[in-house]
PDB file of C-alpha atoms in Angstrom:
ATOM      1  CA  UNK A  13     240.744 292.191  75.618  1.00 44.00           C
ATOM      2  CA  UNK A  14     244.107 292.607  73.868  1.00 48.00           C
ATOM      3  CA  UNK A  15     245.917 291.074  76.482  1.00 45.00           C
ATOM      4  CA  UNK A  16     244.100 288.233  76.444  1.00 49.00           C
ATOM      5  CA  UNK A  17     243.945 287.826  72.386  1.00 46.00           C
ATOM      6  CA  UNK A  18     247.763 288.100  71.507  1.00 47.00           C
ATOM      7  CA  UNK A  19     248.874 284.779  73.689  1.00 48.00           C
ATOM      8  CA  UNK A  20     246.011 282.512  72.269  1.00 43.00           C
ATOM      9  CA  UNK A  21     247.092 283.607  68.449  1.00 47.00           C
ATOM     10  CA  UNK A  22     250.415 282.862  69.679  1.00 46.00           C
ATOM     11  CA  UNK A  23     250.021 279.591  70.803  1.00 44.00           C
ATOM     12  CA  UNK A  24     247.792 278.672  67.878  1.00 41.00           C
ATOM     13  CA  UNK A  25     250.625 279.820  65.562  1.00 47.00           C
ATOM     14  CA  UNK A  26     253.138 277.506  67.578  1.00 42.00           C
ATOM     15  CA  UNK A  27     250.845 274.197  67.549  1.00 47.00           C
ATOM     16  CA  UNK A  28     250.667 274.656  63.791  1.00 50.00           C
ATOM     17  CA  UNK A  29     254.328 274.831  63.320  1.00 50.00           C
ATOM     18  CA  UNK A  30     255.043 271.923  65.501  1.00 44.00           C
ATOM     19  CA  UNK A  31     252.619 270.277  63.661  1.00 46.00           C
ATOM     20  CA  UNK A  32     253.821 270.669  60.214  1.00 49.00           C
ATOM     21  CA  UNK A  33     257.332 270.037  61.105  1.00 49.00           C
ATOM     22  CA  UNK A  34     256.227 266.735  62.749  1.00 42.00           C
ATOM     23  CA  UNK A  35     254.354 265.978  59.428  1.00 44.00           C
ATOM     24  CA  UNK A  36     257.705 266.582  57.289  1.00 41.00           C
ATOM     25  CA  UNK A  37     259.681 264.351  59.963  1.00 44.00           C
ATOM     26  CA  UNK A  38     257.683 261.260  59.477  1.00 38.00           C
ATOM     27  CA  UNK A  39     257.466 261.819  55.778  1.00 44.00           C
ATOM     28  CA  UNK A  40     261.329 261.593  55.382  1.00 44.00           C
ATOM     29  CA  UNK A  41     261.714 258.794  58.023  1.00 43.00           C
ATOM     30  CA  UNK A  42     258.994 256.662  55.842  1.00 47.00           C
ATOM     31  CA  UNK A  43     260.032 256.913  52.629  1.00 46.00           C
ATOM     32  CA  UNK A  44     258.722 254.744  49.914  1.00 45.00           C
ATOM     33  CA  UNK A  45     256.410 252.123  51.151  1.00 43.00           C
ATOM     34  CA  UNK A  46     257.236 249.621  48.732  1.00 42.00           C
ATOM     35  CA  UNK A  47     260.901 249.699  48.838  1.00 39.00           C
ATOM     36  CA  UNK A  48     260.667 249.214  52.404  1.00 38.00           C
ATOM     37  CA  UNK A  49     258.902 246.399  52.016  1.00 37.00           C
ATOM     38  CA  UNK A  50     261.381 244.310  49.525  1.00 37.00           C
ATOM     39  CA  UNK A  51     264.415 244.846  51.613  1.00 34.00           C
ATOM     40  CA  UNK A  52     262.787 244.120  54.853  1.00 33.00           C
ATOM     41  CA  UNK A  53     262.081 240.629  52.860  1.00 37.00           C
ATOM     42  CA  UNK A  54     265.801 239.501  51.947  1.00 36.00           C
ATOM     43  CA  UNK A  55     268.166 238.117  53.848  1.00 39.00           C
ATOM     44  CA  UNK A  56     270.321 241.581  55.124  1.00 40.00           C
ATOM     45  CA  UNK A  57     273.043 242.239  52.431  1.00 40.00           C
ATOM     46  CA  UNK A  58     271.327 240.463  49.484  1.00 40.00           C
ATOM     47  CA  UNK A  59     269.223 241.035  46.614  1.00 39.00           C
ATOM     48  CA  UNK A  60     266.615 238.620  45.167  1.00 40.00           C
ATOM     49  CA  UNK A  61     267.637 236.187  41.974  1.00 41.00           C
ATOM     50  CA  UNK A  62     267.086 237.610  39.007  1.00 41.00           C
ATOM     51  CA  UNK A  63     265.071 235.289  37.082  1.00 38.00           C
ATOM     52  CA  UNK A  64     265.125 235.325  33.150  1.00 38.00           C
ATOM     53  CA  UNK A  65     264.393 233.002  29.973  1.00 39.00           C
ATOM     54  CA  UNK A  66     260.989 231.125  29.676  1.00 39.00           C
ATOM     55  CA  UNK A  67     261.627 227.902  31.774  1.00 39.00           C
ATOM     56  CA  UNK A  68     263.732 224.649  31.549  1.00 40.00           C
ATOM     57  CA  UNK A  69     264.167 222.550  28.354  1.00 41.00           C
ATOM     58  CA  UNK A  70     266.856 220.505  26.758  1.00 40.00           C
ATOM     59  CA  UNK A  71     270.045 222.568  26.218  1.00 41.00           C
ATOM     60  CA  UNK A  72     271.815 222.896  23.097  1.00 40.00           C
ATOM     61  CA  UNK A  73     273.651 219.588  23.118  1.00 40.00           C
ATOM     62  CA  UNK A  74     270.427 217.969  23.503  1.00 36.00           C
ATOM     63  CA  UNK A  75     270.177 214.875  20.489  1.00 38.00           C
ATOM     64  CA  UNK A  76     266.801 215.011  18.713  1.00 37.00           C
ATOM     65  CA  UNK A  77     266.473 218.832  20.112  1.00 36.00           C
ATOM     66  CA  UNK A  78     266.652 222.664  18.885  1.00 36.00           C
ATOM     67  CA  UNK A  79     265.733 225.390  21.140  1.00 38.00           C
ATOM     68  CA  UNK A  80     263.171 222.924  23.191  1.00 36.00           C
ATOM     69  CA  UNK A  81     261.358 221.948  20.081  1.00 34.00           C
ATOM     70  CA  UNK A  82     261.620 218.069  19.314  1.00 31.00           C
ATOM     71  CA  UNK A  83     263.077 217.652  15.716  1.00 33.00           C
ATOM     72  CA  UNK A  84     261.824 215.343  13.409  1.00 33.00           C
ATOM     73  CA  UNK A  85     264.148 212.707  12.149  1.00 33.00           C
ATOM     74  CA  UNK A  86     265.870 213.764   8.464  1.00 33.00           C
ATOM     75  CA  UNK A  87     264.341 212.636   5.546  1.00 34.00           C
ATOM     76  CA  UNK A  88     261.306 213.147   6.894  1.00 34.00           C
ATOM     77  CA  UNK A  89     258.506 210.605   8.180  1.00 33.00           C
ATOM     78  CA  UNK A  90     259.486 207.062  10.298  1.00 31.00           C
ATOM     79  CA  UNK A  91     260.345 205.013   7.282  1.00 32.00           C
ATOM     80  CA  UNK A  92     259.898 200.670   7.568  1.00 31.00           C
ATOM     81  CA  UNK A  93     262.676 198.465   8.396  1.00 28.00           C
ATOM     82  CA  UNK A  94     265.066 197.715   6.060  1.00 29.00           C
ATOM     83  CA  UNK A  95     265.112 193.716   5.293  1.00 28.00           C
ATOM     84  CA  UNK A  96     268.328 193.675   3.914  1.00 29.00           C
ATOM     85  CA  UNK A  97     269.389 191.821   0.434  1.00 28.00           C
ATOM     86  CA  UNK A  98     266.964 188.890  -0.462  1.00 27.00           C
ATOM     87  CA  UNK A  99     267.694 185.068   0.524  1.00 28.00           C
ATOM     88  CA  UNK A 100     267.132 182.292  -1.477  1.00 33.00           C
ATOM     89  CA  UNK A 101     264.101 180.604  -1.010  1.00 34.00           C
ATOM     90  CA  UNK A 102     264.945 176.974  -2.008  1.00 40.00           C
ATOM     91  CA  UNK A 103     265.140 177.340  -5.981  1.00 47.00           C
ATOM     92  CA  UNK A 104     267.041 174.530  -5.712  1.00 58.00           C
ATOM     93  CA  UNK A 105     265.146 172.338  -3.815  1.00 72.00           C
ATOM     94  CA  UNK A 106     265.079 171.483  -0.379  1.00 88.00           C
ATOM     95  CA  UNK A 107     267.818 169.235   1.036  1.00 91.00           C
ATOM     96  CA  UNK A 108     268.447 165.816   0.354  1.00 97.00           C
ATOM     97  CA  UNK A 109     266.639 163.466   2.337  1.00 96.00           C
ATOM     98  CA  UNK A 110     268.245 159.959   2.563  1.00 97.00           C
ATOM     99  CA  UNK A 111     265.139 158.119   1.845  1.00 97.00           C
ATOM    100  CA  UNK A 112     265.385 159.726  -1.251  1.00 96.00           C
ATOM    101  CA  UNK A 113     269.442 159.055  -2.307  1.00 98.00           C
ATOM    102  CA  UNK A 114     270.880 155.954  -3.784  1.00 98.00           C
ATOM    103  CA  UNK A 115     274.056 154.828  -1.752  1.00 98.00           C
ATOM    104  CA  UNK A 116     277.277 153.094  -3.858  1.00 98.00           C
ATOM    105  CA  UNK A 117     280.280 152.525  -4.363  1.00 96.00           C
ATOM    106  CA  UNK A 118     281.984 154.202  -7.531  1.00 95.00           C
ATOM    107  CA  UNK A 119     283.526 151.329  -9.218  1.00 92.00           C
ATOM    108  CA  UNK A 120     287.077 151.158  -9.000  1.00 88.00           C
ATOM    109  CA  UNK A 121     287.433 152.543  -5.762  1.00 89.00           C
ATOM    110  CA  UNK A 122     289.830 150.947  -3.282  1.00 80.00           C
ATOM    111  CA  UNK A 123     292.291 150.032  -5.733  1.00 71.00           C
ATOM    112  CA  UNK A 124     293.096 154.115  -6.086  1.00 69.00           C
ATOM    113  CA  UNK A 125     295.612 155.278  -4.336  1.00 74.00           C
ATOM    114  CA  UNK A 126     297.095 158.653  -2.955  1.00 72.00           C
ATOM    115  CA  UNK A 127     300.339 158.033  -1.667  1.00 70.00           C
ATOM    116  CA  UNK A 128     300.098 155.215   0.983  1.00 85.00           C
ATOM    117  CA  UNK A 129     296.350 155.810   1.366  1.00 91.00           C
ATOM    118  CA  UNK A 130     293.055 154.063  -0.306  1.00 93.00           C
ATOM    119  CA  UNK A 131     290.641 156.235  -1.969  1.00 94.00           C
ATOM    120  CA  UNK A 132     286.977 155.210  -2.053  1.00 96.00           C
ATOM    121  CA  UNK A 133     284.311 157.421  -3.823  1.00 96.00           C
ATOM    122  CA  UNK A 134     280.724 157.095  -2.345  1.00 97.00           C
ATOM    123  CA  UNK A 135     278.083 157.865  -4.942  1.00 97.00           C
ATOM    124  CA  UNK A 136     274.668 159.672  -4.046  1.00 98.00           C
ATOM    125  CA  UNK A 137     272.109 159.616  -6.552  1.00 98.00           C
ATOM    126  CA  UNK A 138     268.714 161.384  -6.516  1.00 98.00           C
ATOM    127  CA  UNK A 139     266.229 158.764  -6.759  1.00 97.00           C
ATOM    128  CA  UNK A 140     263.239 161.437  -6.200  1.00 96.00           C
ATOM    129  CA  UNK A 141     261.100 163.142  -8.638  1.00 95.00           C
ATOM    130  CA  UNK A 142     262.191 166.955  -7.901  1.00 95.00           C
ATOM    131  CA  UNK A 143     265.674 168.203  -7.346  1.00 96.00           C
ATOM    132  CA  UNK A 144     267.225 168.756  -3.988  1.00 97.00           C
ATOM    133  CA  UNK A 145     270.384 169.878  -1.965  1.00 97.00           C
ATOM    134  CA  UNK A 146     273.568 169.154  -0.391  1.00 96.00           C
ATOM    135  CA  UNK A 147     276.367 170.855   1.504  1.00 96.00           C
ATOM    136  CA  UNK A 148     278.998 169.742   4.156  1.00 95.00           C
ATOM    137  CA  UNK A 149     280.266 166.875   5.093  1.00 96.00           C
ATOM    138  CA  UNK A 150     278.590 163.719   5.562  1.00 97.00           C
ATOM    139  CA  UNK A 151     278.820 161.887   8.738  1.00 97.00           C
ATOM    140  CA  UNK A 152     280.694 158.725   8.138  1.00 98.00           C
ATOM    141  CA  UNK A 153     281.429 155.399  10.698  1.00 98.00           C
ATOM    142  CA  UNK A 154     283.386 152.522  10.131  1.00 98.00           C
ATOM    143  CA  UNK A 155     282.031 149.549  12.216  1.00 98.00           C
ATOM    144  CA  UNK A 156     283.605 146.394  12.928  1.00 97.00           C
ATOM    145  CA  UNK A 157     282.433 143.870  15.909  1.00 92.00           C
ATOM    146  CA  UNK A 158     282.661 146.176  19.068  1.00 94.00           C
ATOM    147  CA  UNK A 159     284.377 149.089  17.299  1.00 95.00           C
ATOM    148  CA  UNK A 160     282.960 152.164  15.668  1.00 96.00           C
ATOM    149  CA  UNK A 161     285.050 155.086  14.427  1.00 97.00           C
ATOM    150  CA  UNK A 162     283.521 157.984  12.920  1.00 97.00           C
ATOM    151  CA  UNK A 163     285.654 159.849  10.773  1.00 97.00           C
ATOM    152  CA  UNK A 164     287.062 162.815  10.652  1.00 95.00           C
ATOM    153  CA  UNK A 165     286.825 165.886   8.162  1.00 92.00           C
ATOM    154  CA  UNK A 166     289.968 165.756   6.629  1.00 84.00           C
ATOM    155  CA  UNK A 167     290.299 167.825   3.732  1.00 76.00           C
ATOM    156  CA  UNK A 168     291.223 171.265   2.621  1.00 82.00           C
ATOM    157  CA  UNK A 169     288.121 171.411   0.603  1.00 86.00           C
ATOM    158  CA  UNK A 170     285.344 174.163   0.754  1.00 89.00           C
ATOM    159  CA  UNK A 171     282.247 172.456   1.141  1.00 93.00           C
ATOM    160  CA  UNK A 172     279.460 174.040  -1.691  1.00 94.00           C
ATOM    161  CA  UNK A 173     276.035 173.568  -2.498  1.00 95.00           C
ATOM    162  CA  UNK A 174     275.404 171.009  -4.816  1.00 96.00           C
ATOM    163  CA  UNK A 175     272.106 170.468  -6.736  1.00 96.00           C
ATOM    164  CA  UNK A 176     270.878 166.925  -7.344  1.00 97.00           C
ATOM    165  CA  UNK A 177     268.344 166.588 -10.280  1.00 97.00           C
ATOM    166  CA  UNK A 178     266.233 163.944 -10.371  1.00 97.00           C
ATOM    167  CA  UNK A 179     268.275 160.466 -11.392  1.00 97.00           C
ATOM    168  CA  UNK A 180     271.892 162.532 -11.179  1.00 97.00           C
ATOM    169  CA  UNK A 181     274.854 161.444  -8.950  1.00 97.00           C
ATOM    170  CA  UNK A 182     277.041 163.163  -6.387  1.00 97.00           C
ATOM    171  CA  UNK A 183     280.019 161.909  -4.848  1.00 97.00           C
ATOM    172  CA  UNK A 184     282.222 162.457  -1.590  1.00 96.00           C
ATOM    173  CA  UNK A 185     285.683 161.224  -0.946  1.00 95.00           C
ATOM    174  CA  UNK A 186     286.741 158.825   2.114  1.00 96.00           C
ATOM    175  CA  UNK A 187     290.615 158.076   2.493  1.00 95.00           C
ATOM    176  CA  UNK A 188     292.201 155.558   4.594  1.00 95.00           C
ATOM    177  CA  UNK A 189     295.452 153.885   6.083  1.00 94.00           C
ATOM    178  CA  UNK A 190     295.274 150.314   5.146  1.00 94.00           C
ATOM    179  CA  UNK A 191     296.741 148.215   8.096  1.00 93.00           C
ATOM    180  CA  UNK A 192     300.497 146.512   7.695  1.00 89.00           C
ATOM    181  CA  UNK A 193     301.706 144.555  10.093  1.00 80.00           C
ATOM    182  CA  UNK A 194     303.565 146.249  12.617  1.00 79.00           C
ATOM    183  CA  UNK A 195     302.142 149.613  12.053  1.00 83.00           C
ATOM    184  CA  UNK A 196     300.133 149.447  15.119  1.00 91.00           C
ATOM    185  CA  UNK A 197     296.279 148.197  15.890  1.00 94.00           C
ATOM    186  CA  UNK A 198     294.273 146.681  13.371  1.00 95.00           C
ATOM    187  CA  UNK A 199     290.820 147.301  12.730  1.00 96.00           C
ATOM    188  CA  UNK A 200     288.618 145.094  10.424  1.00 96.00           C
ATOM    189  CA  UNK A 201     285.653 147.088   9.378  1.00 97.00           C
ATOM    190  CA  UNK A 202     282.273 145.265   7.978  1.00 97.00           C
ATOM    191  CA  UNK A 203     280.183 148.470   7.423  1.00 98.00           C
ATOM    192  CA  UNK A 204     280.149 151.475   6.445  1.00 97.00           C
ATOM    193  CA  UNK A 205     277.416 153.922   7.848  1.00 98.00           C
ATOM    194  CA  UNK A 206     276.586 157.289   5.902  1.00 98.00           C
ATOM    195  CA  UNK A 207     274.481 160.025   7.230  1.00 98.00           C
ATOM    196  CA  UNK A 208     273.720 163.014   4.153  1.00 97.00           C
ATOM    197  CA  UNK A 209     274.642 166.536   5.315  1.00 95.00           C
ATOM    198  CA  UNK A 210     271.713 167.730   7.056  1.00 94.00           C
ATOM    199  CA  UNK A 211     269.707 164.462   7.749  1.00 96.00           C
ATOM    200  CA  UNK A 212     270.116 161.973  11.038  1.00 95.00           C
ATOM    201  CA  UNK A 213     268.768 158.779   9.338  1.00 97.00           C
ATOM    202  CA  UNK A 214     271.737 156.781   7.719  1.00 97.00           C
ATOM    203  CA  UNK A 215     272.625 153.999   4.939  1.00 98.00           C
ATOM    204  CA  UNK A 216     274.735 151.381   5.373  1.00 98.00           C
ATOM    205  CA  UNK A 217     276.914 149.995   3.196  1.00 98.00           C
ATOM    206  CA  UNK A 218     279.298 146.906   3.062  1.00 97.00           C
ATOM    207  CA  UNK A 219     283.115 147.543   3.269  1.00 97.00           C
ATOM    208  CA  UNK A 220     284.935 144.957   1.347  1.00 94.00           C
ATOM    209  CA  UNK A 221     288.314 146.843   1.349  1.00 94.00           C
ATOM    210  CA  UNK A 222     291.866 146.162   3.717  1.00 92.00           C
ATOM    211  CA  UNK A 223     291.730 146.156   7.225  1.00 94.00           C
ATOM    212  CA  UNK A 224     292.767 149.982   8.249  1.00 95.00           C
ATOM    213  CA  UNK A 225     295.499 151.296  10.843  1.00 95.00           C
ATOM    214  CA  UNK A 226     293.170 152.034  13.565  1.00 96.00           C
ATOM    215  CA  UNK A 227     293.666 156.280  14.725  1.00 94.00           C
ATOM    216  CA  UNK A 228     290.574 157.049  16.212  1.00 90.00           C
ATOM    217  CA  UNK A 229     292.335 159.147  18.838  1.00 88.00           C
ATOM    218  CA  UNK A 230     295.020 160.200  16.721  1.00 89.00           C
ATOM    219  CA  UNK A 231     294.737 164.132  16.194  1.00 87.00           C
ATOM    220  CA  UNK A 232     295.871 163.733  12.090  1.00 89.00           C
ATOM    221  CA  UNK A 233     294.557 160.407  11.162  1.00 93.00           C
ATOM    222  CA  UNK A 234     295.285 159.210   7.978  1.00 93.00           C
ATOM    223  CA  UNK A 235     291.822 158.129   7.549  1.00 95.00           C
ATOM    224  CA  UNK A 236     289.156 160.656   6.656  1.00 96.00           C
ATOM    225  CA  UNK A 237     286.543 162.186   4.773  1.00 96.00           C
ATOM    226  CA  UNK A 238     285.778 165.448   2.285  1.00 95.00           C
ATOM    227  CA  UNK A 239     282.671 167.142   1.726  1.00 96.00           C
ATOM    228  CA  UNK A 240     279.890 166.159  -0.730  1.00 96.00           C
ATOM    229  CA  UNK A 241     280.914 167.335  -4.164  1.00 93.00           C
ATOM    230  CA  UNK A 242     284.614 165.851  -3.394  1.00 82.00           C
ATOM    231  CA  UNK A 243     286.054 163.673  -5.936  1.00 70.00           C
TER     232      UNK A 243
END
């Protein structure tokens, strides 16, 4: 019975050995199960993006931003728009109308004279029963048979506002070149056609002056007008 006891213990013994030392072998081989995991994941020779902060927003050069928070404009609230400085609203009456202006000669004029030129003064009165408004220059033509010439502006004047009261007078300036004979073409006006600053219906007038040195393409013609308020 001995003989046959001492081998089986033997073998016994040696199966548990091998058993635990194959136990131990696949324990170190394994290692963590999780760490395996990550780098069997990446790309070889790489590690994984760290990622950090809590998303994308503006960045610090952002207008109208601070740390991803919209700021509110300073001074606080949206505010209206600004209208800028006040205009006038007519306290001087609307502008002249020439249904409402008396057209005439200021006596005297034509036998003035500025140098070699005529000087006419063309009265505007304010026939109307409220005041009213002029600036500018009046359009002016001369007409005689087939000819018109409108006049130029021809003055260093500022043109202003000028306030008509009911039964006043204004006045504007026209100066021409009276014809003499050799001086070049001469033009015989009958009429004279005024159109108020602002308005397209005109008055005509007679012209009982010279005859006039005819410029109408001339680029400084000594014939010309300045702006209501002229004298």
């Amino acid at each position: 019975m001995r003989l046959r006891t001492a081998p089986l213990a033997a073998t016994v013994a040696l199966t548990a050995g091998l058993t635990m030392s194959l136990a131990l072998t696949l324990t170190a081989c394994g290692g963590d199960g999780g760490s395996s995991r990550v780098a069997t994941d990446s790309p070889s020779g790489t590690t994984p993006p760290e990622t950090t902060g809590t998303g994308t927003g503006p960045g610090p050069g952002t207008p109208g931003t601070s740390g991803g928070r919209t700021m509110a404009p300073s001074g606080g609230g949206t505010g209206g728009t600004d209208a800028g400085p006040g205009t006038d609203s007519g306290a001087a009456g609307a502008h002249c109308p020439t249904s409402q202006l008396g057209f005439a000669v200021a006596p005297g004029s034509g036998a003035q004279t500025r140098g070699s030129q005529g000087v006419i003064t063309i009265e505007l009165t304010n026939k109307g029963a409220k005041p009213c408004a002029m600036k500018g220059y009046p359009g002016v033509d001369l007409v005689g048979g087939s000819t018109k010439w409108s006049l130029p502006r021809g003055t260093s004047e500022t043109p202003r506002t000028v306030t008509v009261h009911p039964g006043a007078t204004t006045t504007f300036t026209l100066f021409y070149l009276p014809f003499h004979q050799g001086d070049g073409k001469e033009f015989k006006p009958r009429s004279l056609v005024i159109t108020p600053p602002n308005e397209t219906h005109a008055h005509t007038l007679p012209w009982e002056f010279s005859s006039v040195l005819l410029q109408d393409g001339a680029t400084h013609p000594g014939t010309y007008i300045g702006p209501v308020g002229s004298k």
